[in-house]
Amino acid sequence: MSGGNTTTATSDVKLGGLRIQNTGYGVPIPIVYGSNRVNPNLIEYTNFIATAHTTATQQGGGGGGKGGGGGNTSYNTTYTYTAAVIMALCEGPVAGFGAFWVDKNTYSTPAQLGMSLYGGAYPQSPWAWMQSYDPDRAIGYQGIAYAACATYDLGNNASLGNHSFEVVGSGARQNGYDVNAADVIADFLNNANYGAMFPYLGSTSAAWNYCQANGIFISPVISEQKPAQEWLKQFAMIANVGLVWSGGALKIIPYGDQAVSGNGATYTPNITPIYDLTDDDFLDSGGDPITVTRKRQADAFNSVQVEYLNRGNQYNVEPADVSDQANVEAYGLRAMQPLKLHEVCVPSVAKLIAQTVLQRVLYIRNEYSFQLSWKYCLLEPMDIVTLTDVALGLNRTPVRITTVEESEDGILSFTAEEMPYGVSQPAQYPHTGGVGYQPNFNIAPGALNDVVVFEAPDLLTVSGLEIWLATSGGANWGGCDVNLSFDGTNYTSIGTITAPAIQGLLTGNLPNHADPDTSNTLAVDC
């Protein structure tokens, strides 16, 4: 007749190691210019620790003796884990670090999670904790920026979440974040630690002034293995410049054909033709002295989209679209394959680059081919000449040389593109980019308001007499866990509050508020 006491014990499976989501051997070490978001590579972990947590829950149980019910005590054991980790970020030395993301949580600095940051100096001392704990594994990682934590909280599943860091990398920042595109090209070629070991770079002053005046500032993350020339072509397209090998040096020449000033710099183009070429200069090849090839209307794109990373939206991918509406209405929409330019992190810069590309692919459609004698051997790509040919209706028409080939007998074969003035200097249109909702799952909820403890009305309860709790918090408070203790030391979970209660105070009791209404009588009709 009397109930007995029972005990139930449960325990989670204890894990024996860290569950790694992203780690690799032999992967490229990124090179970061300006400020951009970088995903790390886990290069070391040790000191894996599992900590047990046992909770006791008492259920049921009446008075003892005849007819009394028995009680049930449940013990549940769970585990949380920590480990010492090192996550490599990029080539150093870097100038600093900004925001920090773990899964859906955002932190202002990695130090909020107890991380130490190393900038990749030359030389670089090993992590102090590793030197003390396991000196045989203490490596300085010279020239590599990394984050390290001795007791990184892995939660209850021993899994390292998705991390990313805002890294302030190499280069002189022009707008507080990004680097002049010409400086990126120069450092990429000449940096003594990670550059392409190319000591033949010519003057970059014209390209620097052009990018500075137009605000072409970028933050590339070089994280893929591909030939250096492909990276150079990408940077040159962004900067709207041509790369020319001449006189034992690589020249960087802007396409811009209009004077422009801004950001403390002035760009003045050199658009004076070197030669005015006529029929007396062209070689007779048995046909027309000049051959013209015109791009088809179908290949003249009138809409360009640039995919960039918006720094104002946590470096999320966004598009910047431009189109020539008059051409679209006349010939229909012809969209160019989207350009993936994750080097760009500012909406207005993405818009400018897209407009530059659009004007060149739409308005520069004629290509001219002609031959000259060896006395014109000083002509090289990006030079400007004029062409006069009565049969083609050309009268001192300016063109820009694109290629030069020399035959065995000294004949020079040229190709050139038409050069309508103004096309290579687009107007700068405002573009704000996306400002979508950005939840911050790591925001501090704030303190609870005063908890009201009261006996619930009988008609509203489910299982007899009950004690209810009512509490709330500030704008970021979304609920809480409720634990019960009989001795102030050992606590047992009894429930969860998932929404704030409706609570209030008389305004007269709050600072800077008027006293409550004392003129009118409160009437309550029950």
Short mmCIF file of C-alpha atoms in Angstrom, two decimals:
data_model
loop_
_atom_site.label_atom_id
_atom_site.label_comp_id
_atom_site.label_asym_id
_atom_site.label_seq_id
_atom_site.Cartn_x
_atom_site.Cartn_y
_atom_site.Cartn_z
CA MET A 1 0.00 0.00 0.00
CA SER A 2 2.91 2.38 0.59
CA GLY A 3 4.82 3.72 -2.43
CA GLY A 4 8.55 3.22 -2.75
CA ASN A 5 11.20 5.70 -3.90
CA THR A 6 12.79 5.13 -7.32
CA THR A 7 15.91 6.55 -8.93
CA THR A 8 16.48 7.02 -12.68
CA ALA A 9 19.87 7.96 -14.13
CA THR A 10 20.64 8.94 -17.73
CA SER A 11 23.91 10.04 -19.30
CA ASP A 12 24.94 11.44 -22.71
CA VAL A 13 27.63 9.71 -24.72
CA LYS A 14 31.00 11.22 -23.83
CA LEU A 15 32.84 12.36 -26.96
CA GLY A 16 36.54 11.73 -27.29
CA GLY A 17 37.66 14.44 -29.70
CA LEU A 18 36.88 17.66 -31.51
CA ARG A 19 34.51 17.54 -34.47
CA ILE A 20 36.30 19.60 -37.10
CA GLN A 21 34.30 21.35 -39.83
CA ASN A 22 37.04 23.09 -41.79
CA THR A 23 40.71 22.17 -41.79
CA GLY A 24 43.13 21.36 -44.57
CA TYR A 25 46.77 20.67 -45.26
CA GLY A 26 48.50 22.38 -48.16
CA VAL A 27 45.70 24.89 -48.85
CA PRO A 28 46.67 28.42 -50.00
CA ILE A 29 47.34 31.01 -47.32
CA PRO A 30 45.18 34.03 -48.29
CA ILE A 31 46.70 37.45 -48.95
CA VAL A 32 44.44 40.24 -47.70
CA TYR A 33 44.51 43.89 -48.76
CA GLY A 34 42.34 46.49 -47.10
CA SER A 35 39.54 45.10 -44.91
CA ASN A 36 37.61 41.97 -45.79
CA ARG A 37 36.01 38.90 -44.23
CA VAL A 38 38.22 35.81 -44.09
CA ASN A 39 37.41 32.20 -43.23
CA PRO A 40 40.11 30.55 -41.08
CA ASN A 41 41.76 27.17 -41.37
CA LEU A 42 42.17 25.12 -38.18
CA ILE A 43 45.87 24.24 -37.92
CA GLU A 44 46.15 23.03 -34.32
CA TYR A 45 44.04 21.77 -31.44
CA THR A 46 44.97 20.13 -28.16
CA ASN A 47 43.97 19.92 -24.49
CA PHE A 48 40.49 18.55 -25.27
CA ILE A 49 38.51 18.48 -22.02
CA ALA A 50 35.04 17.04 -21.33
CA THR A 51 33.21 18.44 -18.28
CA ALA A 52 30.29 16.50 -16.79
CA HIS A 53 27.13 18.26 -15.59
CA THR A 54 24.65 16.26 -13.48
CA THR A 55 21.21 17.59 -12.56
CA ALA A 56 18.68 16.01 -10.20
CA THR A 57 14.94 16.31 -10.69
CA GLN A 58 12.44 15.28 -7.98
CA GLN A 59 9.01 14.28 -9.23
CA GLY A 60 5.89 13.18 -7.37
CA GLY A 61 6.03 11.79 -3.84
CA GLY A 62 3.41 12.29 -1.14
CA GLY A 63 3.65 11.73 2.59
CA GLY A 64 5.08 8.47 3.87
CA GLY A 65 3.14 5.66 5.54
CA LYS A 66 0.04 3.77 4.56
CA GLY A 67 -1.36 5.02 1.26
CA GLY A 68 1.52 7.39 0.65
CA GLY A 69 2.90 7.75 -2.90
CA GLY A 70 6.50 7.13 -3.72
CA GLY A 71 8.85 9.72 -5.25
CA ASN A 72 11.09 9.51 -8.30
CA THR A 73 14.49 11.18 -8.51
CA SER A 74 16.03 11.51 -11.97
CA TYR A 75 19.72 12.18 -12.50
CA ASN A 76 20.78 13.40 -15.95
CA THR A 77 24.43 13.78 -16.91
CA THR A 78 25.47 15.89 -19.89
CA TYR A 79 28.87 17.06 -21.09
CA THR A 80 30.33 20.31 -22.33
CA TYR A 81 33.72 20.51 -24.01
CA THR A 82 36.64 22.88 -24.34
CA ALA A 83 39.86 22.71 -26.33
CA ALA A 84 42.90 24.78 -27.16
CA VAL A 85 42.71 25.79 -30.83
CA ILE A 86 44.75 27.76 -33.36
CA MET A 87 43.04 29.06 -36.50
CA ALA A 88 45.21 30.45 -39.31
CA LEU A 89 43.77 33.46 -41.15
CA CYS A 90 46.06 34.91 -43.80
CA GLU A 91 49.50 36.18 -44.71
CA GLY A 92 50.95 38.75 -42.36
CA PRO A 93 51.78 41.15 -41.14
CA VAL A 94 48.26 42.57 -40.91
CA ALA A 95 47.26 45.93 -39.51
CA GLY A 96 44.50 44.66 -37.20
CA PHE A 97 41.21 42.84 -36.78
CA GLY A 98 37.59 43.94 -36.76
CA ALA A 99 34.34 42.06 -36.25
CA PHE A 100 34.13 38.34 -35.63
CA TRP A 101 31.40 35.87 -36.62
CA VAL A 102 30.63 32.40 -35.23
CA ASP A 103 27.67 30.74 -36.95
CA LYS A 104 24.83 33.28 -36.54
CA ASN A 105 26.47 35.22 -33.71
CA THR A 106 28.35 38.48 -34.21
CA TYR A 107 31.05 39.78 -31.88
CA SER A 108 32.78 43.14 -31.97
CA THR A 109 36.19 41.56 -31.34
CA PRO A 110 37.50 37.97 -31.05
CA ALA A 111 38.63 38.85 -27.53
CA GLN A 112 34.99 38.43 -26.42
CA LEU A 113 35.52 34.67 -26.74
CA GLY A 114 38.90 34.73 -25.05
CA MET A 115 40.90 34.61 -28.27
CA SER A 116 44.41 35.96 -28.65
CA LEU A 117 45.28 37.42 -32.04
CA TYR A 118 48.67 37.31 -33.73
CA GLY A 119 49.30 39.57 -36.71
CA GLY A 120 51.87 37.49 -38.60
CA ALA A 121 54.96 39.57 -37.92
CA TYR A 122 58.53 38.78 -39.03
CA PRO A 123 59.64 37.25 -36.73
CA GLN A 124 56.68 36.14 -34.60
CA SER A 125 56.90 34.62 -31.14
CA PRO A 126 55.02 31.38 -30.41
CA TRP A 127 51.74 31.46 -28.53
CA ALA A 128 52.60 31.94 -24.86
CA TRP A 129 50.06 29.36 -23.63
CA MET A 130 51.41 26.68 -25.94
CA GLN A 131 54.96 27.42 -24.83
CA SER A 132 53.91 26.73 -21.25
CA TYR A 133 51.59 23.77 -21.84
CA ASP A 134 53.35 21.91 -24.65
CA PRO A 135 56.60 23.63 -25.67
CA ASP A 136 57.42 20.94 -28.25
CA ARG A 137 54.37 22.04 -30.29
CA ALA A 138 54.92 25.77 -29.84
CA ILE A 139 55.48 27.24 -33.30
CA GLY A 140 55.79 30.94 -34.09
CA TYR A 141 54.03 30.68 -37.49
CA GLN A 142 56.12 33.55 -38.78
CA GLY A 143 54.30 35.59 -41.39
CA ILE A 144 50.89 34.02 -40.68
CA ALA A 145 48.14 35.89 -38.86
CA TYR A 146 46.16 33.58 -36.59
CA ALA A 147 43.72 33.42 -33.66
CA ALA A 148 44.30 31.19 -30.64
CA CYS A 149 42.27 30.26 -27.56
CA ALA A 150 43.35 28.03 -24.66
CA THR A 151 39.84 27.08 -23.46
CA TYR A 152 37.57 27.50 -26.45
CA ASP A 153 33.98 26.63 -25.57
CA LEU A 154 32.78 23.87 -27.91
CA GLY A 155 29.34 23.55 -26.34
CA ASN A 156 27.76 20.15 -25.79
CA ASN A 157 28.56 18.59 -29.19
CA ALA A 158 32.33 19.24 -29.35
CA SER A 159 31.91 20.90 -32.74
CA LEU A 160 33.84 23.91 -33.95
CA GLY A 161 31.33 26.26 -35.57
CA ASN A 162 31.68 28.31 -38.75
CA HIS A 163 34.08 31.15 -38.04
CA SER A 164 35.02 34.22 -40.03
CA PHE A 165 37.12 37.25 -39.15
CA GLU A 166 37.24 40.79 -40.45
CA VAL A 167 40.93 41.24 -41.17
CA VAL A 168 42.59 44.61 -41.78
CA GLY A 169 45.33 43.53 -44.15
CA SER A 170 48.15 45.14 -46.11
CA GLY A 171 48.17 48.44 -47.96
CA ALA A 172 47.53 52.10 -47.20
CA ARG A 173 43.78 52.48 -46.58
CA GLN A 174 42.24 55.40 -48.46
CA ASN A 175 38.68 55.45 -47.10
CA GLY A 176 39.42 53.89 -43.73
CA TYR A 177 39.08 50.36 -45.14
CA ASP A 178 40.12 49.84 -48.78
CA VAL A 179 43.33 50.21 -50.79
CA ASN A 180 44.04 52.04 -54.05
CA ALA A 181 43.86 49.40 -56.81
CA ALA A 182 47.24 50.52 -58.21
CA ASP A 183 48.85 49.89 -54.81
CA VAL A 184 47.41 46.37 -54.82
CA ILE A 185 49.04 45.63 -58.20
CA ALA A 186 52.40 47.01 -57.07
CA ASP A 187 52.44 45.04 -53.79
CA PHE A 188 51.22 41.86 -55.47
CA LEU A 189 54.20 41.99 -57.81
CA ASN A 190 56.94 43.26 -55.51
CA ASN A 191 56.22 42.24 -51.91
CA ALA A 192 59.36 40.62 -50.52
CA ASN A 193 57.47 38.03 -48.44
CA TYR A 194 54.62 36.81 -50.64
CA GLY A 195 54.85 38.77 -53.92
CA ALA A 196 55.35 37.39 -57.40
CA MET A 197 59.08 38.30 -57.27
CA PHE A 198 58.67 40.59 -60.30
CA PRO A 199 61.17 43.46 -60.09
CA TYR A 200 60.32 44.96 -63.49
CA LEU A 201 57.36 47.17 -62.58
CA GLY A 202 57.46 50.60 -64.15
CA SER A 203 55.95 53.82 -62.84
CA THR A 204 52.47 53.48 -61.32
CA SER A 205 51.86 57.18 -60.68
CA ALA A 206 49.36 57.71 -63.51
CA ALA A 207 47.36 54.62 -62.55
CA TRP A 208 47.48 55.59 -58.86
CA ASN A 209 46.19 59.09 -59.57
CA TYR A 210 43.43 57.73 -61.81
CA CYS A 211 42.23 55.23 -59.16
CA GLN A 212 42.57 57.76 -56.35
CA ALA A 213 40.68 60.50 -58.16
CA ASN A 214 37.86 58.12 -59.11
CA GLY A 215 37.76 56.39 -55.73
CA ILE A 216 38.57 52.93 -57.09
CA PHE A 217 39.46 51.39 -53.73
CA ILE A 218 39.32 47.63 -53.21
CA SER A 219 39.99 44.93 -50.58
CA PRO A 220 41.00 41.71 -52.37
CA VAL A 221 41.40 38.36 -50.62
CA ILE A 222 43.74 36.28 -52.78
CA SER A 223 42.78 32.79 -51.66
CA GLU A 224 42.86 30.75 -54.87
CA GLN A 225 45.78 29.20 -56.71
CA LYS A 226 45.96 30.51 -60.26
CA PRO A 227 48.62 32.17 -62.44
CA ALA A 228 49.67 35.64 -61.37
CA GLN A 229 48.71 37.05 -64.77
CA GLU A 230 45.08 36.10 -64.14
CA TRP A 231 45.04 38.05 -60.89
CA LEU A 232 46.68 40.98 -62.70
CA LYS A 233 44.03 40.90 -65.43
CA GLN A 234 41.32 40.99 -62.77
CA PHE A 235 42.89 43.95 -60.96
CA ALA A 236 43.52 45.76 -64.27
CA MET A 237 39.88 45.36 -65.30
CA ILE A 238 38.73 46.77 -61.95
CA ALA A 239 41.17 49.70 -62.18
CA ASN A 240 40.32 50.32 -65.88
CA VAL A 241 43.98 50.18 -66.90
CA GLY A 242 46.05 48.40 -69.53
CA LEU A 243 49.19 46.39 -68.77
CA VAL A 244 51.98 46.85 -71.31
CA TRP A 245 55.42 45.25 -71.38
CA SER A 246 57.79 47.79 -72.89
CA GLY A 247 61.44 48.73 -72.51
CA GLY A 248 62.10 45.96 -69.99
CA ALA A 249 59.33 47.12 -67.64
CA LEU A 250 55.62 46.53 -67.07
CA LYS A 251 53.71 49.75 -67.61
CA ILE A 252 50.26 50.44 -66.12
CA ILE A 253 48.35 52.88 -68.33
CA PRO A 254 44.80 54.06 -67.54
CA TYR A 255 42.10 53.99 -70.20
CA GLY A 256 40.58 57.13 -68.71
CA ASP A 257 40.39 59.92 -71.27
CA GLN A 258 38.95 62.74 -69.15
CA ALA A 259 40.58 64.83 -66.42
CA VAL A 260 39.18 64.11 -62.96
CA SER A 261 39.98 65.17 -59.40
CA GLY A 262 39.05 63.73 -56.03
CA ASN A 263 40.37 62.21 -52.80
CA GLY A 264 43.39 64.47 -52.86
CA ALA A 265 44.54 63.47 -56.36
CA THR A 266 44.20 64.78 -59.91
CA TYR A 267 44.40 62.65 -63.03
CA THR A 268 45.23 64.30 -66.35
CA PRO A 269 45.16 61.92 -69.31
CA ASN A 270 47.63 62.03 -72.18
CA ILE A 271 45.36 61.71 -75.22
CA THR A 272 47.58 63.47 -77.76
CA PRO A 273 47.97 61.23 -80.85
CA ILE A 274 51.54 60.17 -81.50
CA TYR A 275 51.04 59.92 -85.29
CA ASP A 276 48.44 61.01 -87.83
CA LEU A 277 48.54 58.00 -90.14
CA THR A 278 47.42 58.32 -93.76
CA ASP A 279 47.61 56.24 -96.95
CA ASP A 280 51.25 57.33 -97.30
CA ASP A 281 52.10 55.45 -94.07
CA PHE A 282 50.23 52.19 -94.56
CA LEU A 283 51.97 49.35 -96.34
CA ASP A 284 50.38 47.98 -99.49
CA SER A 285 49.40 44.39 -98.71
CA GLY A 286 47.48 43.84 -101.93
CA GLY A 287 44.18 44.89 -100.43
CA ASP A 288 42.68 47.70 -98.41
CA PRO A 289 45.25 49.48 -96.24
CA ILE A 290 42.88 49.34 -93.26
CA THR A 291 40.55 46.47 -92.39
CA VAL A 292 37.63 47.19 -90.08
CA THR A 293 35.89 44.53 -87.98
CA ARG A 294 32.72 45.55 -86.16
CA LYS A 295 31.25 43.66 -83.24
CA ARG A 296 27.74 42.35 -83.86
CA GLN A 297 24.84 44.10 -82.21
CA ALA A 298 24.04 40.86 -80.40
CA ASP A 299 27.51 40.92 -78.81
CA ALA A 300 27.22 44.52 -77.65
CA PHE A 301 25.88 44.00 -74.14
CA ASN A 302 23.68 46.74 -72.75
CA SER A 303 23.36 45.42 -69.19
CA VAL A 304 26.19 44.58 -66.78
CA GLN A 305 25.96 43.14 -63.27
CA VAL A 306 28.81 43.13 -60.75
CA GLU A 307 28.70 40.76 -57.78
CA TYR A 308 30.47 42.34 -54.80
CA LEU A 309 30.68 42.03 -51.00
CA ASN A 310 28.82 44.79 -49.17
CA ARG A 311 30.78 45.78 -46.08
CA GLY A 312 27.74 47.60 -44.74
CA ASN A 313 25.83 44.31 -44.79
CA GLN A 314 28.42 42.11 -43.03
CA TYR A 315 30.25 41.40 -46.33
CA ASN A 316 27.27 39.56 -47.79
CA VAL A 317 27.12 39.10 -51.57
CA GLU A 318 25.08 41.74 -53.41
CA PRO A 319 24.66 42.74 -57.08
CA ALA A 320 25.23 46.16 -58.65
CA ASP A 321 23.34 46.46 -61.94
CA VAL A 322 23.70 49.06 -64.68
CA SER A 323 22.11 49.23 -68.12
CA ASP A 324 21.76 51.57 -71.07
CA GLN A 325 18.01 52.08 -71.15
CA ALA A 326 17.96 53.72 -74.58
CA ASN A 327 19.83 50.78 -76.10
CA VAL A 328 17.61 48.30 -74.26
CA GLU A 329 14.47 49.91 -75.65
CA ALA A 330 15.93 49.98 -79.16
CA TYR A 331 17.45 46.49 -79.38
CA GLY A 332 16.17 44.55 -76.39
CA LEU A 333 17.95 43.47 -73.24
CA ARG A 334 21.35 41.80 -73.76
CA ALA A 335 22.84 40.98 -70.37
CA MET A 336 26.53 40.27 -69.94
CA GLN A 337 27.65 37.33 -67.81
CA PRO A 338 27.80 38.65 -64.20
CA LEU A 339 31.26 39.71 -63.05
CA LYS A 340 32.36 38.21 -59.72
CA LEU A 341 34.37 41.00 -58.09
CA HIS A 342 34.59 40.16 -54.39
CA GLU A 343 37.50 42.57 -54.16
CA VAL A 344 34.92 45.38 -54.07
CA CYS A 345 33.22 46.09 -50.73
CA VAL A 346 31.59 49.49 -51.35
CA PRO A 347 28.34 49.81 -53.39
CA SER A 348 29.37 53.02 -55.17
CA VAL A 349 32.66 51.47 -56.35
CA ALA A 350 30.83 48.40 -57.65
CA LYS A 351 28.45 50.69 -59.56
CA LEU A 352 31.35 52.67 -61.06
CA ILE A 353 33.15 49.52 -62.25
CA ALA A 354 29.95 48.12 -63.75
CA GLN A 355 29.32 51.40 -65.59
CA THR A 356 32.90 51.45 -66.91
CA VAL A 357 32.60 47.90 -68.26
CA LEU A 358 29.20 48.63 -69.79
CA GLN A 359 30.39 51.67 -71.72
CA ARG A 360 33.42 49.86 -73.11
CA VAL A 361 31.55 46.74 -74.28
CA LEU A 362 28.66 48.76 -75.72
CA TYR A 363 30.33 51.75 -77.35
CA ILE A 364 33.75 50.40 -78.40
CA ARG A 365 32.83 47.99 -81.19
CA ASN A 366 35.14 48.76 -84.15
CA GLU A 367 38.54 47.09 -84.47
CA TYR A 368 41.06 48.28 -87.06
CA SER A 369 43.92 46.28 -88.58
CA PHE A 370 46.77 47.79 -90.58
CA GLN A 371 50.46 47.39 -91.32
CA LEU A 372 53.34 49.84 -90.97
CA SER A 373 57.06 49.74 -91.69
CA TRP A 374 59.77 49.25 -89.11
CA LYS A 375 60.23 53.02 -88.60
CA TYR A 376 57.10 52.96 -86.43
CA CYS A 377 58.62 50.38 -84.10
CA LEU A 378 58.29 52.69 -81.08
CA LEU A 379 54.49 52.33 -81.18
CA GLU A 380 53.17 49.99 -78.51
CA PRO A 381 49.82 48.97 -77.03
CA MET A 382 47.80 51.77 -75.34
CA ASP A 383 49.37 54.38 -77.66
CA ILE A 384 46.93 56.68 -79.51
CA VAL A 385 47.15 57.43 -83.23
CA THR A 386 44.70 58.80 -85.78
CA LEU A 387 43.66 57.08 -89.00
CA THR A 388 42.73 58.74 -92.26
CA ASP A 389 41.23 56.67 -95.09
CA VAL A 390 38.92 58.23 -97.66
CA ALA A 391 37.42 54.89 -98.70
CA LEU A 392 36.35 54.12 -95.16
CA GLY A 393 35.33 57.67 -94.36
CA LEU A 394 38.02 58.03 -91.71
CA ASN A 395 39.36 61.52 -91.18
CA ARG A 396 41.87 61.69 -88.36
CA THR A 397 39.82 59.21 -86.37
CA PRO A 398 41.50 58.49 -83.01
CA VAL A 399 42.19 54.85 -82.18
CA ARG A 400 44.03 53.11 -79.36
CA ILE A 401 46.54 50.39 -80.28
CA THR A 402 45.81 47.05 -78.62
CA THR A 403 48.37 44.64 -80.15
CA VAL A 404 51.57 44.82 -82.20
CA GLU A 405 53.17 41.89 -84.07
CA GLU A 406 56.45 41.97 -85.97
CA SER A 407 57.18 39.68 -88.88
CA GLU A 408 60.60 38.34 -89.88
CA ASP A 409 61.03 40.99 -92.56
CA GLY A 410 60.32 43.87 -90.16
CA ILE A 411 56.67 44.52 -91.07
CA LEU A 412 54.59 45.61 -88.10
CA SER A 413 50.97 44.44 -87.92
CA PHE A 414 48.74 46.53 -85.65
CA THR A 415 45.26 46.11 -84.25
CA ALA A 416 43.53 49.06 -82.64
CA GLU A 417 40.15 49.84 -81.08
CA GLU A 418 38.05 52.88 -81.72
CA MET A 419 38.34 55.61 -79.13
CA PRO A 420 35.24 57.77 -78.69
CA TYR A 421 36.22 60.41 -76.16
CA GLY A 422 34.41 60.19 -72.83
CA VAL A 423 33.54 56.50 -73.02
CA SER A 424 36.38 55.44 -70.71
CA GLN A 425 35.41 57.94 -67.99
CA PRO A 426 31.94 56.99 -66.75
CA ALA A 427 29.77 59.22 -64.64
CA GLN A 428 29.52 58.27 -60.97
CA TYR A 429 25.95 57.46 -59.98
CA PRO A 430 24.84 57.07 -56.36
CA HIS A 431 24.30 53.51 -55.20
CA THR A 432 23.56 52.61 -51.59
CA GLY A 433 23.45 48.81 -51.78
CA GLY A 434 21.32 46.53 -49.67
CA VAL A 435 20.49 47.33 -46.06
CA GLY A 436 18.47 44.24 -45.21
CA TYR A 437 17.61 43.03 -41.74
CA GLN A 438 20.67 41.90 -39.80
CA PRO A 439 19.76 39.88 -36.70
CA ASN A 440 22.25 39.90 -33.87
CA PHE A 441 21.82 36.62 -32.03
CA ASN A 442 24.56 37.49 -29.56
CA ILE A 443 23.15 40.75 -28.20
CA ALA A 444 23.02 40.99 -24.39
CA PRO A 445 19.41 40.44 -23.18
CA GLY A 446 19.75 42.67 -20.15
CA ALA A 447 18.51 42.08 -16.61
CA LEU A 448 15.09 40.81 -15.58
CA ASN A 449 12.48 43.10 -14.11
CA ASP A 450 11.26 42.31 -10.59
CA VAL A 451 9.83 38.81 -10.43
CA VAL A 452 6.25 38.62 -9.13
CA VAL A 453 5.49 35.36 -7.26
CA PHE A 454 1.83 34.67 -6.57
CA GLU A 455 -0.65 31.85 -5.96
CA ALA A 456 -2.65 31.15 -9.09
CA PRO A 457 -6.48 31.22 -9.03
CA ASP A 458 -7.94 27.71 -8.72
CA LEU A 459 -10.07 28.08 -11.83
CA LEU A 460 -7.00 28.70 -13.99
CA THR A 461 -4.81 25.86 -12.79
CA VAL A 462 -4.51 22.40 -14.26
CA SER A 463 -3.19 20.25 -11.44
CA GLY A 464 -4.48 21.79 -8.27
CA LEU A 465 -2.69 24.44 -6.29
CA GLU A 466 0.09 26.16 -8.22
CA ILE A 467 2.51 29.00 -7.69
CA TRP A 468 3.08 31.23 -10.72
CA LEU A 469 5.95 33.51 -11.62
CA ALA A 470 5.68 36.62 -13.76
CA THR A 471 8.71 38.45 -15.08
CA SER A 472 9.88 40.44 -18.09
CA GLY A 473 12.86 42.42 -19.31
CA GLY A 474 14.01 45.02 -21.76
CA ALA A 475 13.57 45.17 -25.53
CA ASN A 476 16.13 42.37 -26.11
CA TRP A 477 14.85 40.03 -23.39
CA GLY A 478 13.12 36.97 -24.82
CA GLY A 479 12.72 34.54 -21.89
CA CYS A 480 14.66 32.59 -19.29
CA ASP A 481 15.21 29.22 -17.67
CA VAL A 482 13.73 28.75 -14.18
CA ASN A 483 15.61 26.70 -11.59
CA LEU A 484 14.50 25.78 -8.06
CA SER A 485 16.65 25.28 -4.97
CA PHE A 486 15.74 24.29 -1.41
CA ASP A 487 19.17 25.06 0.04
CA GLY A 488 20.52 27.88 -2.15
CA THR A 489 23.30 25.67 -3.51
CA ASN A 490 21.80 22.83 -5.53
CA TYR A 491 19.34 23.81 -8.26
CA THR A 492 16.91 21.79 -10.35
CA SER A 493 15.33 22.94 -13.59
CA ILE A 494 11.55 23.31 -13.32
CA GLY A 495 10.63 25.08 -16.52
CA THR A 496 11.24 27.74 -19.14
CA ILE A 497 9.62 31.11 -19.72
CA THR A 498 9.43 31.79 -23.46
CA ALA A 499 7.69 35.20 -23.48
CA PRO A 500 7.67 38.22 -21.17
CA ALA A 501 4.72 38.85 -18.87
CA ILE A 502 2.83 42.14 -19.10
CA GLN A 503 4.18 44.21 -16.22
CA GLY A 504 4.13 47.89 -15.36
CA LEU A 505 4.73 50.49 -12.67
CA LEU A 506 2.89 53.62 -11.67
CA THR A 507 4.49 56.46 -13.59
CA GLY A 508 4.78 58.51 -10.43
CA ASN A 509 7.23 55.95 -9.07
CA LEU A 510 9.60 56.39 -12.01
CA PRO A 511 12.20 59.17 -12.37
CA ASN A 512 11.22 62.14 -14.54
CA HIS A 513 7.56 61.09 -14.74
CA ALA A 514 4.48 62.92 -13.49
CA ASP A 515 2.68 61.74 -10.35
CA PRO A 516 -0.27 59.38 -10.90
CA ASP A 517 -3.78 60.77 -11.41
CA THR A 518 -5.24 61.70 -8.01
CA SER A 519 -8.15 63.82 -9.26
CA ASN A 520 -10.40 61.12 -10.67
CA THR A 521 -11.89 58.08 -8.94
CA LEU A 522 -11.10 54.68 -10.36
CA ALA A 523 -14.22 52.57 -10.83
CA VAL A 524 -14.09 48.84 -11.47
CA ASP A 525 -17.21 47.00 -12.61
CA CYS A 526 -17.02 43.29 -11.85
#
